[in-house]
JSON list of C-alpha atoms in Angstrom, two decimals:
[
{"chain": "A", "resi": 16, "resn": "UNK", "atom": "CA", "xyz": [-4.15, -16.60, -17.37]},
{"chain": "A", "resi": 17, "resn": "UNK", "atom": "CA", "xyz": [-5.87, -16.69, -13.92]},
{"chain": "A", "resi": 18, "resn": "UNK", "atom": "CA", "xyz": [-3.77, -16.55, -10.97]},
{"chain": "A", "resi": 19, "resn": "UNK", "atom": "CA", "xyz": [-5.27, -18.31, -7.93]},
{"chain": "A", "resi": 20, "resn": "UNK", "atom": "CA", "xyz": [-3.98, -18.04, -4.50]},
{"chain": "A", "resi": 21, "resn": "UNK", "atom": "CA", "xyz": [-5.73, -20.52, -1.91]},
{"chain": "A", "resi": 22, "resn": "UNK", "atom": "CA", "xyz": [-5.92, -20.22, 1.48]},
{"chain": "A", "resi": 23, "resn": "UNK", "atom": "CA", "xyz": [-4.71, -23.24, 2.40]},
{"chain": "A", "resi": 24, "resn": "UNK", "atom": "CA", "xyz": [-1.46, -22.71, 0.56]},
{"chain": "A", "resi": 25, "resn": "UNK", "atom": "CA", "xyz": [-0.49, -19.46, 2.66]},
{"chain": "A", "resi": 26, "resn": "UNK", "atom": "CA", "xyz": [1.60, -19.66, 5.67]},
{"chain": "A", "resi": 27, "resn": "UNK", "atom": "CA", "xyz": [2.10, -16.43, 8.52]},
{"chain": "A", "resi": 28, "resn": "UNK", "atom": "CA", "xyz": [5.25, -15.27, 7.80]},
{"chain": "A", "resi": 29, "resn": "UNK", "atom": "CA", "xyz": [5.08, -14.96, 3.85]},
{"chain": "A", "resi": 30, "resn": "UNK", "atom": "CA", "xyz": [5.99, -11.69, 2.25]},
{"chain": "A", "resi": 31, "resn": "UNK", "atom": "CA", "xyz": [3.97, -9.70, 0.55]},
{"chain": "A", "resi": 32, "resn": "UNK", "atom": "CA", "xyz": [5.64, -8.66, -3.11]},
{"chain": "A", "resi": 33, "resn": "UNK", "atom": "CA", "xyz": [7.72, -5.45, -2.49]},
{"chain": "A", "resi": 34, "resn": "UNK", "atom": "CA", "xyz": [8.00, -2.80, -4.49]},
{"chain": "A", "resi": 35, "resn": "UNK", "atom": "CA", "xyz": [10.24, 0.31, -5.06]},
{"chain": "A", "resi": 36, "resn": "UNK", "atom": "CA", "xyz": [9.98, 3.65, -6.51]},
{"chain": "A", "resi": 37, "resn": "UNK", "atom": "CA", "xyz": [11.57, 7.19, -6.80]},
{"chain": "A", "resi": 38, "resn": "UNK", "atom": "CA", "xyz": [9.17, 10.18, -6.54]},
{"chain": "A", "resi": 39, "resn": "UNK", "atom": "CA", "xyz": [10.29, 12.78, -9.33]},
{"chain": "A", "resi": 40, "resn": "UNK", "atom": "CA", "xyz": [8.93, 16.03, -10.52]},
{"chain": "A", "resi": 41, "resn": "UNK", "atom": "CA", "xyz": [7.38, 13.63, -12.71]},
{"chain": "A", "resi": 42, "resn": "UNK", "atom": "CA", "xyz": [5.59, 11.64, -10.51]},
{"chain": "A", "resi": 43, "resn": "UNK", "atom": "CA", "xyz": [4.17, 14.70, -8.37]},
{"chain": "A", "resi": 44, "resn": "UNK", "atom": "CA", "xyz": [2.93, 16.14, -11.68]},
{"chain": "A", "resi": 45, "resn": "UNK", "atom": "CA", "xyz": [1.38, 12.83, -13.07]},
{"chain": "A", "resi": 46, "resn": "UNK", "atom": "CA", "xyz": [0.01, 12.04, -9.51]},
{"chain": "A", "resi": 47, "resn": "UNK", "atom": "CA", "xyz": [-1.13, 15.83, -9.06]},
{"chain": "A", "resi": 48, "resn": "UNK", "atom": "CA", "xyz": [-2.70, 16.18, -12.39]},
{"chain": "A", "resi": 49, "resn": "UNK", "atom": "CA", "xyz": [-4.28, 12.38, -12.38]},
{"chain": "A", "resi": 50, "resn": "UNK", "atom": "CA", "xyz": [-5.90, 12.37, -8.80]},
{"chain": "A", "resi": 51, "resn": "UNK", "atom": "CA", "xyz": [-6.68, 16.27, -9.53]},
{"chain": "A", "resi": 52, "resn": "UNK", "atom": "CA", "xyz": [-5.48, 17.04, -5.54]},
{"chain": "A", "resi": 53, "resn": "UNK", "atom": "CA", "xyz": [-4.10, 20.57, -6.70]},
{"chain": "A", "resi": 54, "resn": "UNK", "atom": "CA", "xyz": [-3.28, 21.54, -3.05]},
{"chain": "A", "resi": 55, "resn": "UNK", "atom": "CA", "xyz": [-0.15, 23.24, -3.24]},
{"chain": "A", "resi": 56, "resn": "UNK", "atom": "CA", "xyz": [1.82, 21.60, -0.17]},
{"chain": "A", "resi": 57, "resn": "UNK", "atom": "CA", "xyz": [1.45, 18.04, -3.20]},
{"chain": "A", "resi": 58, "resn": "UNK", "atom": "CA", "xyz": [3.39, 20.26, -6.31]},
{"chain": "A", "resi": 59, "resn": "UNK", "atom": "CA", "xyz": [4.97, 23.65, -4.78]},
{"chain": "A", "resi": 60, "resn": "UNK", "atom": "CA", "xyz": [8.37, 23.06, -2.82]},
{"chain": "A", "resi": 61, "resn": "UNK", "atom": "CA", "xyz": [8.46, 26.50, -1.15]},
{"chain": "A", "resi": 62, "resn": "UNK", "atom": "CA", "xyz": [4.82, 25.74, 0.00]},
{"chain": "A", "resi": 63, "resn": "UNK", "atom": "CA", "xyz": [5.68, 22.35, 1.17]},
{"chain": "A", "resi": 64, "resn": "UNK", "atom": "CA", "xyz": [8.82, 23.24, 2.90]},
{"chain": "A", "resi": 65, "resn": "UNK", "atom": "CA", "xyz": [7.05, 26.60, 4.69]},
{"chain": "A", "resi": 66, "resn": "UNK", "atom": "CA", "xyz": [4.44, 24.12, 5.81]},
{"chain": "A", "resi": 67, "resn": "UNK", "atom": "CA", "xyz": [7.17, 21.86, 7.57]},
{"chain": "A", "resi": 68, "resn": "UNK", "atom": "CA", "xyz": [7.35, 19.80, 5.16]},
{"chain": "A", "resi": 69, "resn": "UNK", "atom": "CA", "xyz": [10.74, 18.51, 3.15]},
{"chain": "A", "resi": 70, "resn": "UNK", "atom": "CA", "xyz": [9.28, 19.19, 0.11]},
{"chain": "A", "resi": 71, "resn": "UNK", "atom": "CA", "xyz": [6.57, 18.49, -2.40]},
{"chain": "A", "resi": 72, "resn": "UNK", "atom": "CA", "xyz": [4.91, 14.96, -1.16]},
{"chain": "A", "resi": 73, "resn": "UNK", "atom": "CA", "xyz": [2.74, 12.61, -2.89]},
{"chain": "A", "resi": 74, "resn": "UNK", "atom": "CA", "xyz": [-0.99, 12.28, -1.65]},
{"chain": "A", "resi": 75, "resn": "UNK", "atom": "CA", "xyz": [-3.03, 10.08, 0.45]},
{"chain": "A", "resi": 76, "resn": "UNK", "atom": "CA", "xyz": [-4.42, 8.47, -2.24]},
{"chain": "A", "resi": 77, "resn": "UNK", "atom": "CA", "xyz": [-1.17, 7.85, -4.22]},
{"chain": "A", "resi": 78, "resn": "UNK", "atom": "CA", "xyz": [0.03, 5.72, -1.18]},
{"chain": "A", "resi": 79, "resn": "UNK", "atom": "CA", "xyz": [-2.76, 4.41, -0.54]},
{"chain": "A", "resi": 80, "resn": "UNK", "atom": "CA", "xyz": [-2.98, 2.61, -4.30]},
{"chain": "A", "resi": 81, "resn": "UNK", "atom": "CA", "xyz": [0.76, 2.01, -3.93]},
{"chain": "A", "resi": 82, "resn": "UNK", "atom": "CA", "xyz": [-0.22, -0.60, -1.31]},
{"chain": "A", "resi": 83, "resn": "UNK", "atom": "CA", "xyz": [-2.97, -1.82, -2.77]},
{"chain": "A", "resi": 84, "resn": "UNK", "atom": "CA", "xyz": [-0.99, -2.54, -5.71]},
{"chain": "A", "resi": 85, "resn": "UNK", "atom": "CA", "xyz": [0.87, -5.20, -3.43]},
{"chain": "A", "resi": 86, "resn": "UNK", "atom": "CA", "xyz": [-1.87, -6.78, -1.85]},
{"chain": "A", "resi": 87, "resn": "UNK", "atom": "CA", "xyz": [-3.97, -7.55, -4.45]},
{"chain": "A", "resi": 88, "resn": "UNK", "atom": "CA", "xyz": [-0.82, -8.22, -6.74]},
{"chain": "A", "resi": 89, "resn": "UNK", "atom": "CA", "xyz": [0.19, -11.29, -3.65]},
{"chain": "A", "resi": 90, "resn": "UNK", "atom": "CA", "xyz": [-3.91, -12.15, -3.63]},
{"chain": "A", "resi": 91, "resn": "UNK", "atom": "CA", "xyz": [-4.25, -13.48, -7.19]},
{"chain": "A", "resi": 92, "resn": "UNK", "atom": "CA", "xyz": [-7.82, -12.84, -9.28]},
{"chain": "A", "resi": 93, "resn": "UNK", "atom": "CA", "xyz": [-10.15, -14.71, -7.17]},
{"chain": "A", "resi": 94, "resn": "UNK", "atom": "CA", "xyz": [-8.86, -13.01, -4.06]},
{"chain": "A", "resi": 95, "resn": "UNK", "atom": "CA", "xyz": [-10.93, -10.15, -2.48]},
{"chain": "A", "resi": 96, "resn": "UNK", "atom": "CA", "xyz": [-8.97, -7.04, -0.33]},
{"chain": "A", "resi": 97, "resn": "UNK", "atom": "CA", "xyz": [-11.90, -6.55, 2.42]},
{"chain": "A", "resi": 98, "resn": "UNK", "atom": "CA", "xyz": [-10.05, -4.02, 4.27]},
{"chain": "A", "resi": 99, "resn": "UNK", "atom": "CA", "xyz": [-7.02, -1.53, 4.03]},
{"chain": "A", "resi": 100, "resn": "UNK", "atom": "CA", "xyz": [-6.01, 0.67, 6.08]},
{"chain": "A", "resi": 101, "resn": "UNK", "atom": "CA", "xyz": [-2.87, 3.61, 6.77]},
{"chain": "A", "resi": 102, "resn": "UNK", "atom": "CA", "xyz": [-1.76, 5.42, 8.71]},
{"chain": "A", "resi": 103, "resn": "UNK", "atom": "CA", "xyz": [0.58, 8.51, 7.21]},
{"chain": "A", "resi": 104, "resn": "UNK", "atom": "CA", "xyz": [3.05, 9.47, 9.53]},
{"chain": "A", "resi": 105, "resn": "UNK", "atom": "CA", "xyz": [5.64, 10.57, 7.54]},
{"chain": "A", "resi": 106, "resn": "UNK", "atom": "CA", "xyz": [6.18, 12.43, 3.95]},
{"chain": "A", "resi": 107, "resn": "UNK", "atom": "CA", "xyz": [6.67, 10.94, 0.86]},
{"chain": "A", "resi": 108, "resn": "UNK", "atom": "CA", "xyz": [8.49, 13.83, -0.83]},
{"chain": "A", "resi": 109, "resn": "UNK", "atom": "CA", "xyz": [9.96, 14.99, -3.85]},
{"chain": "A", "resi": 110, "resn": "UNK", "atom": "CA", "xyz": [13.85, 13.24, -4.14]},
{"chain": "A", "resi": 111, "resn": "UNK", "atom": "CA", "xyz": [12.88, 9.87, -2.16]},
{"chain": "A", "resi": 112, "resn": "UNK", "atom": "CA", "xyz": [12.82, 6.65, -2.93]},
{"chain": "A", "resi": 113, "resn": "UNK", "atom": "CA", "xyz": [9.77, 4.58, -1.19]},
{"chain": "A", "resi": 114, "resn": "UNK", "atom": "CA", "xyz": [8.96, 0.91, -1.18]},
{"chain": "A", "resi": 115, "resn": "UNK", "atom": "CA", "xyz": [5.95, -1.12, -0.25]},
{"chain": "A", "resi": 116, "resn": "UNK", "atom": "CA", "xyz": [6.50, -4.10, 1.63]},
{"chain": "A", "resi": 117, "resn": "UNK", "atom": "CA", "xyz": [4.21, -6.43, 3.31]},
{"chain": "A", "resi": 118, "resn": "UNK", "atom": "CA", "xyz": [3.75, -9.82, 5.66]},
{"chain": "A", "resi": 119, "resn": "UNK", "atom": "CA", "xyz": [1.31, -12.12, 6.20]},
{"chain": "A", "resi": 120, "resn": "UNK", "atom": "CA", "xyz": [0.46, -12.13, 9.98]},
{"chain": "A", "resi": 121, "resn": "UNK", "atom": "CA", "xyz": [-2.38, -14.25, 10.29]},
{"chain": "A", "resi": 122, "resn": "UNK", "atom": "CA", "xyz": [-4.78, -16.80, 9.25]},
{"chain": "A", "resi": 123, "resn": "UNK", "atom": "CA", "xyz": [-8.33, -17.13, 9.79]},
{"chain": "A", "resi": 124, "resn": "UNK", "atom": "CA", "xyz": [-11.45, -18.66, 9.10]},
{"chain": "A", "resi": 125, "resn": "UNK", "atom": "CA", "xyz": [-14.49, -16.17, 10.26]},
{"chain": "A", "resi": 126, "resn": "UNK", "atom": "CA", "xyz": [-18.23, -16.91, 9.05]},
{"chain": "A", "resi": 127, "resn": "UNK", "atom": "CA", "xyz": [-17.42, -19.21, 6.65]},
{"chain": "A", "resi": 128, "resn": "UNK", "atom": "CA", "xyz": [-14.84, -17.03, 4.85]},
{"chain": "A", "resi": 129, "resn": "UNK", "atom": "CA", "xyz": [-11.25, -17.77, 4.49]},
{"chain": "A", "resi": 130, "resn": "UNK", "atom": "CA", "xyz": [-9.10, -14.69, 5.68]},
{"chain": "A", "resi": 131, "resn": "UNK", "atom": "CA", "xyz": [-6.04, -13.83, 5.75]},
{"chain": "A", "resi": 132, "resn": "UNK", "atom": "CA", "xyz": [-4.18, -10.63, 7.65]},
{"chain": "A", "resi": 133, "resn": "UNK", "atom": "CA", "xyz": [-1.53, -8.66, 6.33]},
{"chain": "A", "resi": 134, "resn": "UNK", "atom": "CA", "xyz": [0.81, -5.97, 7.54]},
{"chain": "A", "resi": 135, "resn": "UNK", "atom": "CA", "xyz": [1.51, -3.42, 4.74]},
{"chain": "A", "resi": 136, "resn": "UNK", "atom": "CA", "xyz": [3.36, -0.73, 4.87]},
{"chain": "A", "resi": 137, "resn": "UNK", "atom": "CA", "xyz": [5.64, 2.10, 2.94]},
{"chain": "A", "resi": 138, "resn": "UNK", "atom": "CA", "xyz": [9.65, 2.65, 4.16]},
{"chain": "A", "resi": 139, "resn": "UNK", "atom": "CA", "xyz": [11.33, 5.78, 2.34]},
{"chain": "A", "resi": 140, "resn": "UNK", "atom": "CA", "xyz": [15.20, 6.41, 2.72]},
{"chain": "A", "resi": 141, "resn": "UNK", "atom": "CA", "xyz": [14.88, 9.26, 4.56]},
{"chain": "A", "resi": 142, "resn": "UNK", "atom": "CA", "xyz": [12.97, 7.90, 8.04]},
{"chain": "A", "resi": 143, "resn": "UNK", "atom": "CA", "xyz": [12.20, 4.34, 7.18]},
{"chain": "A", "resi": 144, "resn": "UNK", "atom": "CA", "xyz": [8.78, 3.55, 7.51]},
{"chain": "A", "resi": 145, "resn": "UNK", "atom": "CA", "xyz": [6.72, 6.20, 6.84]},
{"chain": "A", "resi": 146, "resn": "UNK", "atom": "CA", "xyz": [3.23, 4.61, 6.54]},
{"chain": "A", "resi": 147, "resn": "UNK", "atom": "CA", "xyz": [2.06, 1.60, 8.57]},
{"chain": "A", "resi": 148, "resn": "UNK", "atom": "CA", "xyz": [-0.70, -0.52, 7.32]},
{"chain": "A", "resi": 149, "resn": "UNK", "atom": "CA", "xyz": [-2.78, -3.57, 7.13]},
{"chain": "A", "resi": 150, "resn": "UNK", "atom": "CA", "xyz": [-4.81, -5.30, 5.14]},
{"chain": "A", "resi": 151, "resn": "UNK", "atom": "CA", "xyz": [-7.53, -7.96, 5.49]},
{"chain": "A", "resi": 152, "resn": "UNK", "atom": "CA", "xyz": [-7.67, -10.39, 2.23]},
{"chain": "A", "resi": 153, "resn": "UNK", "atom": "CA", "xyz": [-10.48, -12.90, 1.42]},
{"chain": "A", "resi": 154, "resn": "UNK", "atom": "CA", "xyz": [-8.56, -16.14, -0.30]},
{"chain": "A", "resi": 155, "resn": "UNK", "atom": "CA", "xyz": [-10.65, -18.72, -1.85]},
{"chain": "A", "resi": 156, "resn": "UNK", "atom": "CA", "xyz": [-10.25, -22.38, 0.04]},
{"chain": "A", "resi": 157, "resn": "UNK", "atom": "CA", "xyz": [-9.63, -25.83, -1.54]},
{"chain": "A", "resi": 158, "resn": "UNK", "atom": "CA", "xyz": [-11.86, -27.57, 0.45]},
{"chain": "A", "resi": 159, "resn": "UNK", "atom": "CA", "xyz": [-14.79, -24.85, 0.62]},
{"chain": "A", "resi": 160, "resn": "UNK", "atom": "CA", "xyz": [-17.84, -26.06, -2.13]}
]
């Protein structure tokens, strides 16, 4: 079944679907292993910690599809994610439990293409938000031919 989001049905303000998750040994080793990012500070606690880190810490890329996975989850299938962007300020390590979250913040129509703007970002219990985003998402319009 198609899901179709339009723009005209999205008002600033709307969340973004939210989701939470705990990072294991698991994950590190299925993220690790999948992306193939075998830097040590991502898998080896005494590396992680000597580098000032809390402990082993998911990648770039790991958070990055972790938001991703909200927007275009909230966009529907004829939606188009035109831009995302993050900024990592804090680690996502080893024992934490991290959620994506998201807003709608704005509403646009720019050469001839419905947009809307998101804020995106990652929280984890240890400092709250850890990674800041936003996302820019191409809706399709009811009144567009």
């Amino acid at each position: 079944m198609t899901v179709i989001r339009y723009w005209e049905d999205v008002t600033v303000g709307d969340a973004l679907p939210s989701y939470t998750l705990e990072i294991t040994t698991s994950l590190i080793v299925d993220q690790v292993s999948g992306s193939q990012d075998y830097n040590l500070m991502h898998h080896d606690t005494a590396f992680a910690r000597a580098q000032g880190a809390p402990d082993a810490y998911v990648n770039t890329g790991f958070i990055e599809a972790f938001l991703a996975r909200s927007v275009t989850g909230w966009m529907g299938d004829t939606g188009w994610m035109k831009k995302l962007r993050l900024e990592m300020r804090r680690f996502n390590a080893l024992g934490d439990t991290i959620k994506v979250a998201g807003k709608v913040t704005g509403k646009r129509i720019e050469d001839g293409e419905h947009l809307v703007d998101c804020d995106v970002w990652v929280e984890n219990n240890r400092d709250g938000i850890s990674v800041p985003g936003g996302a820019v998402v191409r809706l399709p319009s009811k009144t567009a031919a």
